[in-house]
Short mmCIF file of C-alpha atoms and ligand atoms in Angstrom, two decimals:
data_model
loop_
_atom_site.label_atom_id
_atom_site.label_comp_id
_atom_site.label_asym_id
_atom_site.label_seq_id
_atom_site.Cartn_x
_atom_site.Cartn_y
_atom_site.Cartn_z
CA MET A 1 115.48 85.49 78.21
CA GLN A 2 116.20 82.40 77.42
CA THR A 3 119.17 82.26 74.73
CA LYS A 4 122.49 80.94 75.70
CA ASN A 5 124.42 84.01 75.69
CA VAL A 6 122.02 85.79 77.73
CA LEU A 7 122.44 82.66 79.94
CA LEU A 8 125.99 83.65 79.94
CA MET A 9 125.57 87.15 80.92
CA GLY A 10 123.34 86.28 83.42
CA MET A 11 126.04 84.13 85.19
CA LEU A 12 128.55 86.85 84.97
CA LEU A 13 126.01 89.55 86.52
CA LEU A 14 125.60 86.90 89.04
CA SER A 15 128.78 87.72 91.02
CA ALA A 16 127.95 91.69 90.95
CA THR A 17 124.46 91.42 91.80
CA ALA A 18 124.44 88.55 94.45
CA ALA A 19 125.75 90.97 97.37
CA ALA A 20 122.81 93.34 96.78
CA GLN A 21 120.31 90.49 95.16
CA ASP A 22 119.27 92.86 92.62
CA PRO A 23 116.48 92.07 91.70
CA LEU A 24 114.77 89.48 94.53
CA ILE A 25 112.69 87.93 91.90
CA GLN A 26 114.31 86.69 88.71
CA THR A 27 111.69 84.04 87.30
CA LYS A 28 108.93 86.60 86.47
CA TYR A 29 108.88 90.44 85.78
CA THR A 30 107.37 91.69 89.21
CA ALA A 31 106.56 95.55 89.97
CA ASP A 32 105.20 97.59 92.97
CA PRO A 33 105.78 95.50 95.91
CA ALA A 34 103.92 95.32 98.88
CA PRO A 35 105.50 93.50 101.47
CA MET A 36 103.71 92.25 104.88
CA VAL A 37 104.82 91.17 108.29
CA TYR A 38 102.47 88.08 109.49
CA ASN A 39 103.53 85.25 111.62
CA ASP A 40 106.87 85.61 111.51
CA THR A 41 107.05 85.33 107.65
CA ILE A 42 107.35 88.54 105.31
CA PHE A 43 104.41 88.17 102.44
CA LEU A 44 105.46 90.16 99.26
CA TYR A 45 102.73 90.73 97.14
CA THR A 46 103.90 92.24 93.60
CA THR A 47 101.89 93.06 90.70
CA HIS A 48 103.04 91.33 87.26
CA ASP A 49 104.73 92.51 84.06
CA GLU A 50 104.28 90.34 81.42
CA ASP A 51 107.48 88.20 79.72
CA ASP A 52 106.14 89.91 76.58
CA ALA A 53 105.18 93.40 77.84
CA ASP A 54 106.10 96.87 75.86
CA ASN A 55 103.87 99.12 77.78
CA PHE A 56 101.74 98.16 80.91
CA LYS A 57 100.57 94.63 80.39
CA MET A 58 99.22 93.61 83.93
CA LEU A 59 96.67 90.92 84.47
CA ASP A 60 96.93 89.58 88.12
CA TRP A 61 98.73 89.89 91.20
CA LEU A 62 101.86 87.80 92.69
CA LEU A 63 102.70 86.56 96.30
CA TYR A 64 106.23 85.35 97.31
CA THR A 65 107.51 84.58 101.02
CA SER A 66 110.78 85.09 103.25
CA THR A 67 111.72 84.74 106.19
CA ASP A 68 115.77 85.69 105.64
CA MET A 69 114.96 88.29 103.08
CA VAL A 70 117.26 86.52 100.70
CA ASN A 71 115.92 83.12 99.56
CA TRP A 72 111.86 83.83 98.34
CA THR A 73 109.36 81.39 97.67
CA ASP A 74 106.97 81.91 94.59
CA HIS A 75 103.05 81.22 95.81
CA GLY A 76 102.16 82.25 92.09
CA ALA A 77 99.10 84.65 91.30
CA VAL A 78 96.94 84.86 94.13
CA ALA A 79 94.51 86.93 92.33
CA SER A 80 93.67 89.01 88.92
CA LEU A 81 91.37 90.76 87.02
CA LYS A 82 89.06 88.35 86.71
CA SER A 83 88.81 88.22 90.57
CA PHE A 84 86.35 91.50 89.88
CA ASP A 85 83.02 90.64 88.14
CA TRP A 86 82.83 94.34 87.40
CA VAL A 87 85.92 94.70 85.70
CA LYS A 88 85.76 94.66 81.96
CA ARG A 89 89.21 95.24 81.22
CA ASP A 90 91.59 92.86 80.28
CA ASN A 91 94.67 95.10 81.45
CA GLY A 92 95.32 97.37 84.49
CA ALA A 93 96.05 95.32 87.40
CA TRP A 94 97.93 98.01 88.90
CA ALA A 95 99.71 98.38 92.35
CA GLU A 96 97.85 96.68 95.42
CA GLN A 97 98.65 96.57 98.75
CA VAL A 98 97.40 93.77 101.53
CA PHE A 99 96.48 94.43 105.05
CA GLU A 100 95.70 92.15 107.65
CA ARG A 101 92.83 93.14 110.73
CA ASN A 102 91.44 90.73 112.71
CA GLY A 103 92.89 87.73 111.07
CA LYS A 104 91.33 88.66 107.63
CA PHE A 105 93.65 89.54 105.00
CA TYR A 106 92.04 92.65 102.72
CA MET A 107 93.63 93.08 99.41
CA TYR A 108 93.22 96.90 97.71
CA CYS A 109 93.38 96.59 94.06
CA PRO A 110 93.05 99.49 91.78
CA ILE A 111 92.01 98.53 88.44
CA HIS A 112 93.55 101.40 86.19
CA GLY A 113 90.63 103.43 85.03
CA ASN A 114 88.01 101.67 86.98
CA GLY A 115 88.71 103.17 90.55
CA ILE A 116 90.11 100.47 93.45
CA GLY A 117 88.30 97.22 94.61
CA VAL A 118 89.15 95.29 97.54
CA LEU A 119 89.40 91.41 97.56
CA VAL A 120 88.75 89.58 101.15
CA SER A 121 90.50 86.27 102.42
CA ASP A 122 90.85 84.56 105.61
CA SER A 123 94.40 83.41 104.71
CA PRO A 124 97.43 85.61 103.40
CA TYR A 125 97.56 83.02 100.79
CA GLY A 126 94.64 83.46 99.54
CA PRO A 127 91.99 82.42 97.73
CA PHE A 128 91.03 86.26 97.50
CA LYS A 129 87.29 87.17 96.97
CA ASP A 130 85.25 90.30 96.20
CA PRO A 131 82.71 90.95 98.69
CA LEU A 132 81.56 94.25 97.02
CA GLY A 133 80.92 93.43 93.71
CA LYS A 134 81.96 96.92 93.00
CA PRO A 135 84.68 98.97 93.64
CA LEU A 136 85.50 100.40 96.66
CA VAL A 137 86.30 103.94 95.53
CA TRP A 138 85.89 104.93 91.72
CA GLN A 139 86.24 109.00 90.60
CA ARG A 140 84.77 108.42 87.28
CA GLU A 141 85.93 111.92 86.17
CA HIS A 142 89.71 111.46 86.02
CA TRP A 143 92.02 108.15 86.02
CA GLU A 144 93.96 109.24 89.36
CA ASP A 145 92.07 106.31 91.53
CA ILE A 146 95.67 104.10 91.92
CA ASP A 147 98.33 103.10 94.25
CA PRO A 148 95.87 102.59 97.54
CA THR A 149 97.71 101.99 100.46
CA VAL A 150 96.06 100.85 104.09
CA PHE A 151 97.05 101.48 107.57
CA VAL A 152 95.23 101.52 111.29
CA ASP A 153 95.83 104.42 113.97
CA ASP A 154 96.28 103.25 117.42
CA ASP A 155 92.71 104.13 117.93
CA GLY A 156 91.15 101.81 115.38
CA GLN A 157 90.60 104.27 112.85
CA ALA A 158 91.59 102.54 109.31
CA TYR A 159 92.78 105.29 106.27
CA MET A 160 93.31 104.69 102.93
CA TYR A 161 95.31 106.79 101.14
CA TRP A 162 96.05 106.54 96.89
CA GLY A 163 96.65 108.72 93.90
CA ASN A 164 98.72 110.38 91.07
CA PRO A 165 99.44 113.05 90.75
CA ASN A 166 97.15 113.98 93.72
CA VAL A 167 96.69 112.32 97.33
CA TYR A 168 93.21 111.59 98.24
CA TYR A 169 92.16 109.62 101.43
CA VAL A 170 89.18 108.05 103.18
CA LYS A 171 88.26 106.77 106.70
CA LEU A 172 87.90 103.20 106.19
CA ASN A 173 85.16 101.96 108.61
CA ASP A 174 86.01 98.85 110.82
CA ASP A 175 84.77 96.35 107.99
CA MET A 176 87.50 97.42 105.77
CA ILE A 177 85.17 97.39 103.04
CA SER A 178 83.51 100.62 103.37
CA TYR A 179 84.10 104.15 104.27
CA SER A 180 82.56 106.93 106.06
CA GLY A 181 82.74 110.74 104.95
CA GLU A 182 83.98 111.82 101.60
CA VAL A 183 86.60 110.93 99.57
CA VAL A 184 89.22 113.89 100.86
CA LYS A 185 91.69 115.41 98.62
CA LEU A 186 95.08 116.89 100.02
CA ALA A 187 94.95 120.53 99.70
CA LYS A 188 98.56 120.24 99.27
CA ASN A 189 100.81 116.98 97.80
CA PRO A 190 103.91 116.72 99.58
CA GLU A 191 106.79 118.12 97.70
CA HIS A 192 108.53 115.46 95.07
CA TYR A 193 105.32 113.54 95.51
CA GLN A 194 104.13 111.47 92.18
CA GLU A 195 102.41 108.39 92.97
CA GLY A 196 102.99 105.19 94.93
CA PRO A 197 101.91 106.55 98.56
CA TRP A 198 103.31 103.87 101.02
CA THR A 199 101.69 104.89 104.34
CA TYR A 200 102.20 104.10 108.31
CA LYS A 201 102.96 104.93 112.16
CA ARG A 202 106.05 104.38 113.66
CA ASN A 203 106.98 105.59 117.04
CA GLY A 204 104.20 107.68 117.18
CA HIS A 205 105.37 109.37 114.11
CA TYR A 206 103.60 108.98 110.58
CA TYR A 207 105.43 108.48 107.49
CA MET A 208 103.94 109.02 103.63
CA ALA A 209 106.96 107.19 101.55
CA PHE A 210 106.35 107.74 97.52
CA ALA A 211 107.18 107.82 94.10
CA SER A 212 109.27 111.13 93.68
CA THR A 213 108.58 113.20 90.96
CA CYS A 214 108.73 111.45 87.48
CA CYS A 215 111.49 110.93 85.28
CA PRO A 216 113.24 109.06 86.97
CA GLU A 217 111.78 108.18 90.28
CA GLY A 218 113.58 107.96 93.52
CA ILE A 219 111.86 107.04 96.69
CA GLY A 220 110.72 110.25 98.62
CA TYR A 221 109.20 110.37 102.12
CA ALA A 222 107.00 112.93 104.02
CA MET A 223 106.16 113.24 107.92
CA SER A 224 103.59 114.55 109.62
CA ASP A 225 101.88 114.59 113.47
CA SER A 226 98.39 113.62 112.39
CA PRO A 227 97.14 110.92 109.71
CA THR A 228 95.46 113.74 107.88
CA GLY A 229 98.12 115.87 107.32
CA PRO A 230 100.25 118.28 106.53
CA TRP A 231 102.99 115.75 105.21
CA ILE A 232 106.11 117.47 104.91
CA THR A 233 108.55 116.05 102.72
CA ARG A 234 111.54 115.22 104.64
CA GLY A 235 113.86 114.01 101.94
CA TYR A 236 114.84 110.97 99.89
CA ILE A 237 114.92 107.03 100.82
CA MET A 238 116.71 106.63 97.65
CA ARG A 239 117.32 109.42 95.24
CA PRO A 240 116.45 109.31 91.79
CA THR A 241 118.87 107.90 89.50
CA ALA A 242 119.50 107.42 86.16
CA LYS A 243 119.87 103.75 86.25
CA THR A 244 115.84 103.24 86.75
CA ARG A 245 112.85 104.88 85.76
CA GLY A 246 110.27 104.43 87.88
CA ASN A 247 110.35 103.12 91.13
CA HIS A 248 107.30 102.19 94.10
CA PRO A 249 107.79 102.21 97.67
CA GLY A 250 106.89 99.62 100.12
CA ILE A 251 108.62 99.67 103.65
CA ILE A 252 108.50 96.62 106.84
CA ASP A 253 110.44 96.34 110.24
CA TYR A 254 111.33 92.56 110.28
CA LYS A 255 113.10 90.32 113.17
CA GLY A 256 114.59 93.97 114.25
CA LYS A 257 115.62 95.42 110.93
CA SER A 258 113.88 97.79 108.58
CA TYR A 259 113.76 97.21 105.10
CA VAL A 260 112.54 99.35 102.01
CA PHE A 261 111.48 97.88 98.87
CA GLY A 262 111.32 99.16 95.15
CA LEU A 263 111.42 98.63 91.31
CA ASN A 264 114.05 98.59 88.63
CA TYR A 265 114.48 97.73 85.27
CA ASP A 266 117.37 95.75 86.42
CA LEU A 267 116.40 91.95 85.16
CA MET A 268 115.29 93.13 81.84
CA HIS A 269 119.08 95.10 81.59
CA ILE A 270 120.72 91.55 81.32
CA ASP A 271 118.46 90.90 78.47
CA THR A 272 118.00 94.17 76.64
CA TYR A 273 118.64 98.13 77.12
CA LYS A 274 115.64 98.50 74.70
CA HIS A 275 112.62 100.32 77.13
CA HIS A 276 109.65 97.80 77.62
CA GLU A 277 107.57 97.70 80.85
CA ARG A 278 109.37 94.61 82.47
CA ARG A 279 109.61 95.63 86.24
CA SER A 280 111.42 93.84 88.89
CA VAL A 281 111.43 94.47 92.67
CA SER A 282 114.58 94.83 94.69
CA ALA A 283 115.13 95.72 98.47
CA ALA A 284 117.45 97.53 101.03
CA GLU A 285 118.33 97.70 104.56
CA MET A 286 117.30 101.20 105.37
CA HIS A 287 117.93 102.69 108.90
CA TYR A 288 115.80 105.62 110.80
CA ASN A 289 117.30 108.14 112.69
CA ALA A 290 116.91 109.01 116.70
CA ASP A 291 114.29 111.64 115.22
CA GLY A 292 112.59 109.15 113.14
CA THR A 293 114.12 110.85 110.20
CA ILE A 294 115.18 108.27 107.39
CA GLN A 295 118.77 107.87 106.15
CA GLU A 296 119.28 108.18 102.51
CA LEU A 297 120.49 104.98 100.61
CA PRO A 298 122.45 104.37 97.32
CA TYR A 299 120.90 102.78 94.50
CA PHE A 300 119.92 99.21 95.31
CA LYS A 301 122.34 97.74 93.29
CA GLU A 302 125.15 99.83 95.70
CA THR A 303 123.65 98.20 98.81
CA THR A 304 124.34 94.51 100.39
CA LEU A 305 121.29 92.61 101.33
CA LYS A 306 122.49 90.25 104.42
CA GLN A 307 120.69 86.98 104.80
CA ILE A 308 118.86 87.20 108.24
CA GLU A 309 119.24 83.95 109.46
CA PRO A 310 120.58 80.37 107.81
CA PHE A 311 118.19 78.11 105.64
CA ASN A 312 117.34 74.82 106.95
CA PRO A 313 117.58 72.28 104.22
CA TYR A 314 116.19 69.34 106.53
CA ARG A 315 112.88 69.70 105.61
CA ARG A 316 110.53 69.83 102.30
CA VAL A 317 111.28 72.70 100.70
CA GLU A 318 109.80 74.04 97.17
CA ALA A 319 111.96 74.05 94.56
CA GLU A 320 110.23 77.77 93.35
CA THR A 321 112.30 78.60 96.53
CA MET A 322 115.48 80.48 95.67
CA ALA A 323 118.03 83.47 96.07
CA TRP A 324 118.80 83.33 92.08
CA GLY A 325 117.29 81.45 89.39
CA TYR A 326 117.92 83.44 86.32
CA GLY A 327 116.89 81.57 82.95
CA LEU A 328 114.06 79.33 85.22
CA LYS A 329 110.56 79.77 85.22
CA THR A 330 107.51 78.44 87.47
CA GLY A 331 104.38 77.33 86.36
CA VAL A 332 101.26 75.89 88.43
CA LEU A 333 100.78 72.29 89.09
CA ALA A 334 96.88 71.03 89.05
CA ASN A 335 97.16 70.60 92.42
CA GLY A 336 97.33 74.41 92.40
CA GLY A 337 101.14 74.10 93.97
CA ILE A 338 104.16 76.05 91.95
CA TYR A 339 106.95 73.94 90.12
CA VAL A 340 109.98 75.02 88.48
CA THR A 341 110.44 74.51 84.30
CA HIS A 342 112.02 75.97 81.85
CA VAL A 343 115.27 74.00 83.14
CA ASP A 344 117.87 74.27 80.54
CA ASN A 345 121.27 73.21 80.39
CA GLY A 346 123.64 74.95 82.14
CA GLU A 347 121.51 77.01 84.15
CA THR A 348 121.68 77.04 88.07
CA LEU A 349 119.32 77.47 90.95
CA LEU A 350 121.08 79.18 94.14
CA VAL A 351 119.82 79.08 97.52
CA ARG A 352 121.70 81.03 99.86
CA GLY A 353 123.36 80.16 103.45
CA VAL A 354 122.32 76.97 103.65
CA ASP A 355 122.56 75.48 106.88
CA PHE A 356 123.55 71.84 106.57
CA GLY A 357 124.63 72.05 110.60
CA LYS A 358 127.94 70.21 111.99
CA LYS A 359 127.40 66.55 111.45
CA GLY A 360 126.58 67.29 107.69
CA THR A 361 124.12 65.55 104.94
CA LYS A 362 124.13 62.70 103.80
CA GLN A 363 121.46 62.46 101.33
CA PHE A 364 119.18 64.49 98.86
CA THR A 365 116.18 63.74 97.14
CA VAL A 366 114.18 65.62 94.50
CA SER A 367 110.79 65.08 93.16
CA ALA A 368 111.07 65.95 89.42
CA ALA A 369 109.40 65.25 86.04
CA THR A 370 110.21 64.45 82.49
CA ALA A 371 109.00 62.72 79.46
CA LYS A 372 111.75 62.28 77.88
CA GLN A 373 114.69 63.83 78.51
CA GLY A 374 116.25 63.72 81.87
CA GLY A 375 119.35 64.86 83.30
CA LEU A 376 121.79 65.43 86.10
CA ILE A 377 122.03 67.71 89.14
CA LEU A 378 124.79 68.66 90.37
CA LEU A 379 124.85 70.05 93.73
CA ARG A 380 128.09 72.71 94.17
CA LEU A 381 128.99 75.06 97.26
CA ASP A 382 129.66 78.41 97.31
CA SER A 383 129.79 78.83 93.46
CA PRO A 384 128.08 77.38 90.25
CA THR A 385 132.11 76.36 89.98
CA GLY A 386 132.77 75.08 93.75
CA PRO A 387 132.78 71.95 94.85
CA VAL A 388 130.23 69.18 94.18
CA VAL A 389 129.26 67.09 97.20
CA GLY A 390 126.40 65.20 94.93
CA THR A 391 125.21 64.55 91.73
CA VAL A 392 121.58 63.13 91.14
CA LYS A 393 120.04 61.45 88.35
CA VAL A 394 116.67 62.50 86.89
CA THR A 395 115.56 60.19 84.31
CA PRO A 396 112.33 59.87 82.44
CA THR A 397 108.99 59.56 84.26
CA GLY A 398 107.04 59.12 81.12
CA SER A 399 105.38 62.77 81.00
CA ALA A 400 106.26 66.19 82.27
CA ASP A 401 103.34 65.62 84.83
CA VAL A 402 104.42 62.89 86.84
CA TYR A 403 106.83 63.03 89.24
CA GLN A 404 109.19 60.97 91.15
CA LEU A 405 111.91 60.92 94.00
CA SER A 406 115.43 60.60 93.12
CA SER A 407 118.34 60.52 95.54
CA CYS A 408 121.82 60.97 95.70
CA ASP A 409 125.14 60.53 98.38
CA ILE A 410 126.30 63.60 99.71
CA SER A 411 129.99 63.94 101.16
CA GLY A 412 131.61 67.03 102.47
CA ALA A 413 128.66 69.61 103.26
CA THR A 414 128.83 70.81 106.78
CA GLY A 415 128.32 74.06 107.94
CA VAL A 416 126.90 76.97 106.50
CA HIS A 417 126.69 77.55 102.40
CA ASP A 418 125.30 79.14 99.45
CA LEU A 419 124.02 75.89 97.44
CA TYR A 420 123.74 75.90 93.72
CA LEU A 421 121.94 73.01 91.98
CA CYS A 422 123.43 72.93 88.31
CA PHE A 423 121.29 71.62 85.35
CA MET A 424 122.94 69.37 83.57
CA GLY A 425 121.59 67.12 80.48
CA GLU A 426 122.63 66.21 76.76
CA ALA A 427 119.55 68.31 75.61
CA VAL A 428 119.69 71.93 75.55
CA GLN A 429 116.55 73.10 76.80
CA ASP A 430 113.93 71.69 79.05
CA LEU A 431 115.72 69.03 80.81
CA TYR A 432 113.27 68.22 84.07
CA ASN A 433 110.12 70.12 85.75
CA LEU A 434 111.28 70.25 89.81
CA ASP A 435 108.93 70.19 92.68
CA TYR A 436 110.41 69.94 95.94
CA TRP A 437 113.70 68.63 97.69
CA SER A 438 115.09 67.85 100.71
CA PHE A 439 118.29 67.06 102.55
CA LYS A 440 119.07 64.12 105.56
O1 FUB B 501 102.75 99.33 87.61
C1 FUB B 501 101.80 100.38 87.26
C2 FUB B 501 101.52 101.72 88.34
O2 FUB B 501 102.94 102.35 88.07
C3 FUB B 501 101.61 101.95 89.39
O3 FUB B 501 100.47 101.46 89.69
C4 FUB B 501 102.36 102.91 89.82
O4 FUB B 501 102.84 102.86 91.12
C5 FUB B 501 103.79 102.69 88.83
O5 FUB B 501 104.48 101.74 89.29
#
């Protein structure tokens, strides 16, 4: 993903993908989106396809947050296979979901071939711990225990559904880490069901969205009058298309709008069309009809993802907050924070819809570290070749782990603009690492 011709292609594709914001995350391969709304923020938990994956190579679960649907902050891995002492596999961290109940956060994690475990935290950012020391469910006679989804009905009864190719469910107890009764296998799957159920209740209707029959997988959905079915398929939220191969839904209502998240291979396709399991998460606004049915959407790239509200730059902004950062990578600081790295000459980081206000800004400050290279950061508005409103010089700090603040004057930045941090230096690669920035 790092070569210069690929970077150029990435720049060209940026204009094609910016409106759809397809995919949402470019610094890692992400899959199996599980969005959760908490405290006015979207917590987007995802699985993680490793950069060198050919088949599924999945070791941990990632977290991203956003308050505007287009600028996403990377919080790194919040749990991994190592979170479970009983897991002996070194692969198989498949599609999880996090569910909040009474101020605790429950992460339901399938370990492919080893059942479904549950982790608990007091915070949506983790740390997530295993309270059971064993799987919550494990039907050892097959490998169908994947893709758990959880919701709580109005009467307080919690349900967990999962499975490929069959759908199973249990009634979870109030503690959310045990269940009563038997594992139930649905007598009849929703038509076109393959895997990845996402079950919720909205305006009195029960919904089960799912990845529809492989391959390619679209996003289908079924409705029911009861949490235990029968589930009747009502159509596609997104029809299967040759443009992708797998899919996996996650659905939320947020700030008066509804969104469906899914997955595709569009990030990998910037680099290669040779098939590897290197997927990425996308999202689109979706709409319900008055009778509760859902309007079909075109493919992610043919939708427009609108920013919900302008971005406030007058605060500490973590550098790993971006709408687009193809070619960049993120790493973990000694204090557990996240930083931006692999910053090469000619790359850019886009933050969409930054509101500089009527009076505008006078100064930009960035916290950066670099052993010996250094370089410039040009701040451009509205395009990677737009007007330069400031240029900050990053000088060597003696170590790629030692961060120093550098500032520059800004002129001509008022109102709302897309902000491009354009990275330049004499070296080709690894100019500096970035921790955070702010305007004043
Ligand atoms: O990501 C691994 C598996 O692929 C998931 O569990 C399925 O839903 C499919 O997306």
